[in-house]
PDB file of C-alpha atoms in Angstrom:
ATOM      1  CA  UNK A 246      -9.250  74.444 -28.240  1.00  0.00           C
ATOM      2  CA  UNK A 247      -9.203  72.381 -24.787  1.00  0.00           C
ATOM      3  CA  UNK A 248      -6.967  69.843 -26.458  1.00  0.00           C
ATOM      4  CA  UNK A 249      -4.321  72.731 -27.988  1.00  0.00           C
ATOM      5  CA  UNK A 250      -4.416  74.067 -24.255  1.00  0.00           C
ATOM      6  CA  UNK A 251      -3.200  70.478 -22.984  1.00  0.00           C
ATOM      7  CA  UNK A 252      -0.409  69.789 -26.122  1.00  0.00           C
ATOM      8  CA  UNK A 253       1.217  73.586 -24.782  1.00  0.00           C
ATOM      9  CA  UNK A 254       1.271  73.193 -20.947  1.00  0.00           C
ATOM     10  CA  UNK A 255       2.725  69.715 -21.800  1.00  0.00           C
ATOM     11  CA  UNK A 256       4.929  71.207 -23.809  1.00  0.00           C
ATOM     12  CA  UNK A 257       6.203  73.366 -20.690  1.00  0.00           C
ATOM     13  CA  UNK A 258       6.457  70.092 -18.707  1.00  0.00           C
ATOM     14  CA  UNK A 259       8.283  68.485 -21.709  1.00  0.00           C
ATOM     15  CA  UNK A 260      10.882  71.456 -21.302  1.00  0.00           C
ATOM     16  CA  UNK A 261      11.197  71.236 -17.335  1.00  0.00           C
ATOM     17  CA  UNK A 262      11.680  67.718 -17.511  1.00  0.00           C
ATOM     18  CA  UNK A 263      14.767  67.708 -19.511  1.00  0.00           C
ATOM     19  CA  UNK A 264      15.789  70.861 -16.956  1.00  0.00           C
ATOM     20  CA  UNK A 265      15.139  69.013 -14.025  1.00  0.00           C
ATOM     21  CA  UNK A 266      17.898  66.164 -15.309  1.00  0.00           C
ATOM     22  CA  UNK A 267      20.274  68.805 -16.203  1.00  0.00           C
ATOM     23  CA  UNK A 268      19.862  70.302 -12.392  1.00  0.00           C
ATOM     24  CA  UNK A 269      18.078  67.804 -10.768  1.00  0.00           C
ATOM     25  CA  UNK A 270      16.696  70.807  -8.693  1.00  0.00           C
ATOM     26  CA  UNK A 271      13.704  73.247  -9.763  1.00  0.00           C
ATOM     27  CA  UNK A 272      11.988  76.178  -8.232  1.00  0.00           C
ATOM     28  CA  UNK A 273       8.537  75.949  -6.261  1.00  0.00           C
ATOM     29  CA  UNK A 274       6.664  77.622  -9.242  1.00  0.00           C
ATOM     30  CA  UNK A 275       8.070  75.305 -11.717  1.00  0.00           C
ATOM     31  CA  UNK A 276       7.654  72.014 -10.095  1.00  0.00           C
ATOM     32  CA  UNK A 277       4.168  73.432  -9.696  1.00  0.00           C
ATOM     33  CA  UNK A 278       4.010  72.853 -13.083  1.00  0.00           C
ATOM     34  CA  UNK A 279       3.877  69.636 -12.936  1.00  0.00           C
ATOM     35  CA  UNK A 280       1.460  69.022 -10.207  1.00  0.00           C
ATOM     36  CA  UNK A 281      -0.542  71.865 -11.910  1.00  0.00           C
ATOM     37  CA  UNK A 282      -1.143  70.001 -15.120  1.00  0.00           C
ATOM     38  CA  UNK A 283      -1.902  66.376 -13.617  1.00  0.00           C
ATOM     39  CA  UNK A 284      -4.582  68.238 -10.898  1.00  0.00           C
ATOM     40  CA  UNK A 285      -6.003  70.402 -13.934  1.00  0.00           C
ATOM     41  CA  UNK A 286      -6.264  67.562 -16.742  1.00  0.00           C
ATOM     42  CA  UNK A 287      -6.718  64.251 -14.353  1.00  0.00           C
ATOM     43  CA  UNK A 288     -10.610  64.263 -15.224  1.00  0.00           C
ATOM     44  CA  UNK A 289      -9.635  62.426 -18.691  1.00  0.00           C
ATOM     45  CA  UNK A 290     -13.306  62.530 -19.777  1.00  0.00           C
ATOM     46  CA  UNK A 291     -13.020  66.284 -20.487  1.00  0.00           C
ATOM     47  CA  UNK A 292     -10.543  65.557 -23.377  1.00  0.00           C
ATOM     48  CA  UNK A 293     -13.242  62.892 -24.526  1.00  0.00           C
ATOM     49  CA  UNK A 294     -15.589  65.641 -24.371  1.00  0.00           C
ATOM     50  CA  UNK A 295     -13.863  68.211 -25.850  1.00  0.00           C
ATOM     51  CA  UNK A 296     -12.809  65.836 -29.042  1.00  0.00           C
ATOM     52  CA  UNK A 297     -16.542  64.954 -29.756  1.00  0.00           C
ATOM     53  CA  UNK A 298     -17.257  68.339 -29.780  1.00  0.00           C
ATOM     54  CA  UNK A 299     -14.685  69.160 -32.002  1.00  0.00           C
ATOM     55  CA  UNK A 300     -15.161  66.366 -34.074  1.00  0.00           C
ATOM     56  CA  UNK A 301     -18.807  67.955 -35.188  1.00  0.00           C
ATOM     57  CA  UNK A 302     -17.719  71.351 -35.726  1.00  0.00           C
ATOM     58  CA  UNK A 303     -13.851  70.721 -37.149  1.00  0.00           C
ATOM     59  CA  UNK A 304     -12.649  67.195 -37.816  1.00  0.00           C
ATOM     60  CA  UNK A 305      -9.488  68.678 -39.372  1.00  0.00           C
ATOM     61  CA  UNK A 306      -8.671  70.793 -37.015  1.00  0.00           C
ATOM     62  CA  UNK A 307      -8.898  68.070 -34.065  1.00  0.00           C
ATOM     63  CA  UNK A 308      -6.558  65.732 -36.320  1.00  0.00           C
ATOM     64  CA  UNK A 309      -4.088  68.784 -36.290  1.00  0.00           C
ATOM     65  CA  UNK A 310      -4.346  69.251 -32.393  1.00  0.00           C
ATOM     66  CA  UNK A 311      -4.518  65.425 -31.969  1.00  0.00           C
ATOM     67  CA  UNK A 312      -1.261  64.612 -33.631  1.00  0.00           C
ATOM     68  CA  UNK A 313       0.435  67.618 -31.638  1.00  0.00           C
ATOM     69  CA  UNK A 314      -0.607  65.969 -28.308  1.00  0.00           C
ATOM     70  CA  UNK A 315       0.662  62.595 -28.992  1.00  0.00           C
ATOM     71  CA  UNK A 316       3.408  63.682 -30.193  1.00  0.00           C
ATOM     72  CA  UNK A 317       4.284  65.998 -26.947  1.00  0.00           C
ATOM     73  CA  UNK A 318       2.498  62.639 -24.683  1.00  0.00           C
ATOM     74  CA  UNK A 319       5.868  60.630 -26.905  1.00  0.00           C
ATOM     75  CA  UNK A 320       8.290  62.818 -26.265  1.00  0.00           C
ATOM     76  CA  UNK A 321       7.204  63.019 -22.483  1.00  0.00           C
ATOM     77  CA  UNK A 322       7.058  59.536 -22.168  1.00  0.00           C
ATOM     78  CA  UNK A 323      10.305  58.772 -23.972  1.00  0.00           C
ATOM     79  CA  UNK A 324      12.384  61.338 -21.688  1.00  0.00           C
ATOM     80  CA  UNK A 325      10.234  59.566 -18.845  1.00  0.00           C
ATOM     81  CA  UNK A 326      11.183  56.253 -19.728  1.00  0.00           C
ATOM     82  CA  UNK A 327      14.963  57.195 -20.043  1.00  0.00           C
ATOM     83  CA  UNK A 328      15.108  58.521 -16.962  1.00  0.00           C
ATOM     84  CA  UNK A 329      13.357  56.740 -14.524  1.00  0.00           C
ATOM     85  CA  UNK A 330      15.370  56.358 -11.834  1.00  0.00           C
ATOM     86  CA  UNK A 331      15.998  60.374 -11.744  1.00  0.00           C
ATOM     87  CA  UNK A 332      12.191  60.534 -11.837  1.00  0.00           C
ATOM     88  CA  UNK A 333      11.039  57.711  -9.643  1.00  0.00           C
ATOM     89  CA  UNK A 334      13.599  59.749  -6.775  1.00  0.00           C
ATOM     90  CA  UNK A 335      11.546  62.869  -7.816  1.00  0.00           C
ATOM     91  CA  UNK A 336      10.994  64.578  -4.038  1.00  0.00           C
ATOM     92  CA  UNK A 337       9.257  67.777  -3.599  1.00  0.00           C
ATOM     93  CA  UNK A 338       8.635  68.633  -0.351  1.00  0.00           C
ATOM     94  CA  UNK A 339      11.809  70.247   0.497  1.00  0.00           C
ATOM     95  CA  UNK A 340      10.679  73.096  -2.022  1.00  0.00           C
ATOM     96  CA  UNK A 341       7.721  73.150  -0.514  1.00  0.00           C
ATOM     97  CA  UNK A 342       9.074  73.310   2.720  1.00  0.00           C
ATOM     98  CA  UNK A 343      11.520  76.145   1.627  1.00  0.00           C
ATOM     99  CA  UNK A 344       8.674  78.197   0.436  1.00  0.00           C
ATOM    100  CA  UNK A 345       6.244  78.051   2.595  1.00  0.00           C
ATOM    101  CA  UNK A 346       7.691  77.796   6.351  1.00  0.00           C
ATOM    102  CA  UNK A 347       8.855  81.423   5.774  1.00  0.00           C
ATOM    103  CA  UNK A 348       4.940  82.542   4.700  1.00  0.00           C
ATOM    104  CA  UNK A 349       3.637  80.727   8.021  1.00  0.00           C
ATOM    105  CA  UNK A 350       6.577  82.491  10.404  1.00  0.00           C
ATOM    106  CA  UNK A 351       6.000  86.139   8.535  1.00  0.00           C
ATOM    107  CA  UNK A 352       2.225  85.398   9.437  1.00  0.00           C
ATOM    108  CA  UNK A 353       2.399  84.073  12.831  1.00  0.00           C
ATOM    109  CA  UNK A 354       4.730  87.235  13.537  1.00  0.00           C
ATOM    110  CA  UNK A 355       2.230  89.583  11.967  1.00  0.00           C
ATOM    111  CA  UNK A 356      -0.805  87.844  13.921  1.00  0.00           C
ATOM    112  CA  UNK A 357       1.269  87.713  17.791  1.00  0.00           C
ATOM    113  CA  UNK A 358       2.188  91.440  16.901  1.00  0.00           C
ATOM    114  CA  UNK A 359      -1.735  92.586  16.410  1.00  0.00           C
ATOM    115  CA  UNK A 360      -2.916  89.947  19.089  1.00  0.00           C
ATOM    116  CA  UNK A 361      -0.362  91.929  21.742  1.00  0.00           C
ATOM    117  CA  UNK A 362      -1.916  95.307  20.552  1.00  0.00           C
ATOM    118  CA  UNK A 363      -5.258  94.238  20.966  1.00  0.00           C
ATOM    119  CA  UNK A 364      -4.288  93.027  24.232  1.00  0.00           C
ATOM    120  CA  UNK A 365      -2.867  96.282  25.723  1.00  0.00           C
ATOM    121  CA  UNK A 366      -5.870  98.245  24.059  1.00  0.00           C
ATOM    122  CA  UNK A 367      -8.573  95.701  25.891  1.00  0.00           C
ATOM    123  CA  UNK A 368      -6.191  96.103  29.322  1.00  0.00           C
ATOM    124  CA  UNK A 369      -6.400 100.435  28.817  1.00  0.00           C
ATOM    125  CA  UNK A 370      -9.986  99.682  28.189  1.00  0.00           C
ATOM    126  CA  UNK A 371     -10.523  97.744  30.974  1.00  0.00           C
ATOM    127  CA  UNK A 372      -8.594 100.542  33.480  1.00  0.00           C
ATOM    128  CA  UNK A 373     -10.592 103.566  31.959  1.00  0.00           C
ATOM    129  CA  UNK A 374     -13.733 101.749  33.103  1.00  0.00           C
ATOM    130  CA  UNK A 375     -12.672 102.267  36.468  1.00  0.00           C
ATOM    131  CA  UNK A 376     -11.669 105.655  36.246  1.00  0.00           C
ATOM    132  CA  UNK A 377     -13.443 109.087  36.044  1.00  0.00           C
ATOM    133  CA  UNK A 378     -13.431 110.481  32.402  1.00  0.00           C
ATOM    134  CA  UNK A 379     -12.716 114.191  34.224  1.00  0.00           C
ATOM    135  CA  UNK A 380      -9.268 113.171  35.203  1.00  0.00           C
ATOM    136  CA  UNK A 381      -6.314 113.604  33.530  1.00  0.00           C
ATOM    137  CA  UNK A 382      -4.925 109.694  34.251  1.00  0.00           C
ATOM    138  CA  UNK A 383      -8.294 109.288  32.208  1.00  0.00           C
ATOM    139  CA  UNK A 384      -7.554 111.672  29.301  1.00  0.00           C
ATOM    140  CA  UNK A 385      -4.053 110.608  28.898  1.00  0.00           C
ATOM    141  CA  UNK A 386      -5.137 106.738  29.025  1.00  0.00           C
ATOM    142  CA  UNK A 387      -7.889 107.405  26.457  1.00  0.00           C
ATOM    143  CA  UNK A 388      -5.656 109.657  23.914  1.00  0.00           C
ATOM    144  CA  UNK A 389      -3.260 106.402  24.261  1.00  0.00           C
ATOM    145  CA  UNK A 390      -5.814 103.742  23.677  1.00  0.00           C
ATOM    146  CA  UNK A 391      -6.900 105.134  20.421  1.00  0.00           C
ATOM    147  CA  UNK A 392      -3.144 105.239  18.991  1.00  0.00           C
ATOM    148  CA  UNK A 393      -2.954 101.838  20.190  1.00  0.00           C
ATOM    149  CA  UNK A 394      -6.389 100.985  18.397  1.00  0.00           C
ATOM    150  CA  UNK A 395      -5.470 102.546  15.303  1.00  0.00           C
ATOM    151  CA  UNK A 396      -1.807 100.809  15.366  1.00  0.00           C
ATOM    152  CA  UNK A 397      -4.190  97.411  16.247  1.00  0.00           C
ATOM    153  CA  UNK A 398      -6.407  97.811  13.424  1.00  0.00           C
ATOM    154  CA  UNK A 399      -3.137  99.023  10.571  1.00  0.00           C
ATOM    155  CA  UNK A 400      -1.780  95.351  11.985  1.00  0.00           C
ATOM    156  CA  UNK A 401      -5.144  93.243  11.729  1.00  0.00           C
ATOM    157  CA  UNK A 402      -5.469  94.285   8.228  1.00  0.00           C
ATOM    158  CA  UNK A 403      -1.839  93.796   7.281  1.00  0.00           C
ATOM    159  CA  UNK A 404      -2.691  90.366   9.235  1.00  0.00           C
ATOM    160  CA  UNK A 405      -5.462  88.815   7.231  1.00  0.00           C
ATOM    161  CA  UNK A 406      -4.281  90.405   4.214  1.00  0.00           C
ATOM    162  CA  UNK A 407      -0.487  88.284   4.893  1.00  0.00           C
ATOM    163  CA  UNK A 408      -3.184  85.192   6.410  1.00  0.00           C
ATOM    164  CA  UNK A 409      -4.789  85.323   2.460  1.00  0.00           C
ATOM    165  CA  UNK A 410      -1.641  85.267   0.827  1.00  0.00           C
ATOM    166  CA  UNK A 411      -0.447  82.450   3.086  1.00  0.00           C
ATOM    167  CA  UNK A 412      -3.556  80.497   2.765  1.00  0.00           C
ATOM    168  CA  UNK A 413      -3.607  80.692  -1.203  1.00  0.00           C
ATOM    169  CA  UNK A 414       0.343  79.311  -1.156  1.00  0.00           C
ATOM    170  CA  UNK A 415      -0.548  76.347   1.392  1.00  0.00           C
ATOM    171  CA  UNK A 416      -3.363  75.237  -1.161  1.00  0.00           C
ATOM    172  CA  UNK A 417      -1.050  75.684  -3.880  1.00  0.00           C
ATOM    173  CA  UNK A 418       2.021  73.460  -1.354  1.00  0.00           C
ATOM    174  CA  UNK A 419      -0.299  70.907  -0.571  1.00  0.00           C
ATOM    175  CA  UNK A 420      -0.962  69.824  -4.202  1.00  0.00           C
ATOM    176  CA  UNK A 421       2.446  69.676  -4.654  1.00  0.00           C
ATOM    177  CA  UNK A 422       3.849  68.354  -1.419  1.00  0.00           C
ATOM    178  CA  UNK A 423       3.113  64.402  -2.124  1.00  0.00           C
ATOM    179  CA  UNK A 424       2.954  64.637  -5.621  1.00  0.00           C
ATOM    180  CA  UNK A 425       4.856  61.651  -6.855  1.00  0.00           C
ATOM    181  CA  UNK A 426       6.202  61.760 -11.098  1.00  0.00           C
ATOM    182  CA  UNK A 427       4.275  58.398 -12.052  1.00  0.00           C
ATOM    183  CA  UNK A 428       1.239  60.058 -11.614  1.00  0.00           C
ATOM    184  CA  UNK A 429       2.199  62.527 -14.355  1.00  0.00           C
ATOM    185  CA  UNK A 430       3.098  59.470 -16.092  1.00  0.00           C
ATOM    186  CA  UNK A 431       0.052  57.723 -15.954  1.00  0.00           C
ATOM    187  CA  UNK A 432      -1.818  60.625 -16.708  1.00  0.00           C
ATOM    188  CA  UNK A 433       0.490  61.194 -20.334  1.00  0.00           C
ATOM    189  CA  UNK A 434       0.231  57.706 -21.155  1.00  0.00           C
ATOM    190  CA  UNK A 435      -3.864  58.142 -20.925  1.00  0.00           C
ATOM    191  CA  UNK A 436      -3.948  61.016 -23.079  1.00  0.00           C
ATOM    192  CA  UNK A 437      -1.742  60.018 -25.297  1.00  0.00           C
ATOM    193  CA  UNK A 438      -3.801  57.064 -26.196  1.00  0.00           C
ATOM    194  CA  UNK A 439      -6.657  59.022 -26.371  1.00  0.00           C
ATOM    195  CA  UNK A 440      -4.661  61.044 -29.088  1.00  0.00           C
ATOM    196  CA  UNK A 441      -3.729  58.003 -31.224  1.00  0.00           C
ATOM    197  CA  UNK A 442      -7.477  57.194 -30.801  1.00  0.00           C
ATOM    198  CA  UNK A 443      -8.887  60.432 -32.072  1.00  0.00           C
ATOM    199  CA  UNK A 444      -6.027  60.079 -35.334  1.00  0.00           C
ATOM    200  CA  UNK A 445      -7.293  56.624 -35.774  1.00  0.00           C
ATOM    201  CA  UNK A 446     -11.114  57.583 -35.772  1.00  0.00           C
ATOM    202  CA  UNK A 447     -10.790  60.283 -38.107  1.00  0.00           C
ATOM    203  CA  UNK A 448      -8.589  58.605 -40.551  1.00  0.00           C
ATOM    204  CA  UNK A 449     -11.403  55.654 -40.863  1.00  0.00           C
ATOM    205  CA  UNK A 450     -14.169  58.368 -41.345  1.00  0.00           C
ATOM    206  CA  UNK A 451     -12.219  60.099 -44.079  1.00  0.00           C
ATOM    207  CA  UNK A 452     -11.369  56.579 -45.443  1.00  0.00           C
ATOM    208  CA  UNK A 453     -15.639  55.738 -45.060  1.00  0.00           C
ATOM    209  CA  UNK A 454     -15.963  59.305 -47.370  1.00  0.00           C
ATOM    210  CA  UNK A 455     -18.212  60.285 -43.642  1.00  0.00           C
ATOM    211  CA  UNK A 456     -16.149  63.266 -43.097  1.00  0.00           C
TER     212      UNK A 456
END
């Protein structure tokens, strides 16, 4: 069903397409879309794959999901085509830079914030050495230090846990950030000759009684 999978998150790029003419403006998840489906389906041998595959275990079913791609790769290509000077303007790094410059500040607040606690708990550390653990300065020091070290250690985790989520939306940023709409277009116009291909292949089988 690789091929059905391609035809419906084309679909969904069909769909932002025609809203990103309307509004010339889209969110970061939806013009992740369309860097999303060029990263995930560039490898155009998979589709190749897939078809021969399918071919062997359901040559009617592939002509079904073959004629659905080409015709989503058509009307792609048509809006495309129509509207390629909205497209070949087609900028998204100030999204990316919207959505992401906030995760890096929250983080690097989060990280100076634990970094200063660690700092105060190593400096306590470093006076208890030179004091006798009998004293009261020493008691009162060491009763600090461990509220410190606890408050240090609530911040690390919030830290890396913040660092993770950051890390996973700069991956997801960077895919996007000098993604440029011919690539998409390239890709569409690949697949959808692969799709004519498939319909032609099938129809001469069926015509050579092979299938």
């Amino acid at each position: 069903m690789y091929i059905a999978e391609i035809t419906e998150r084309l679909l969904e790029v069909n769909r932002l397409l025609l809203k990103y003419i309307k509004d010339t403006e889209l969110t970061f998840e939806e013009n992740l879309v369309f860097s999303g489906f060029y990263h995930d389906y560039k490898d155009i041998n998979s589709i190749i794959n897939s078809a021969e595959k399918e071919l062997n275990d359901s040559p009617a079913i592939l002509m079904e999901q073959a004629k659905a791609l080409a015709a989503a790769a058509s009307d792609f290509l048509a809006t495309y085509e129509s509207h390629e000077d909205i497209f070949g303007s087609y900028n998204p790094q100030p999204v990316c830079d919207r959505h992401i410059k906030p995760l890096e500040k929250e983080y690097d607040s989060i990280a100076y914030a634990a970094s200063q606690l660690w700092k105060r708990y190593s400096q306590m550390s470093v006076r208890m050495d030179y004091l006798n653990p009998e004293d009261d300065d020493y008691k009162a020091i060491e009763k600090e230090s461990e509220e410190v070290k606890a408050r240090y250690e609530a911040e690390k985790a919030k830290s890396d846990e913040t660092y993770r989520f950051y890390t996973a939306e700069r991956e997801k940023t960077a895919k996007l950030y000098f993604f440029e709409m011919i690539y998409l277009e390239m890709l569409v116009v690949r697949m959808k000759r692969i799709a004519d291909s498939i319909i032609k292949d099938i129809e001469e089988l069926k015509s050579e009684g092979k299938i």
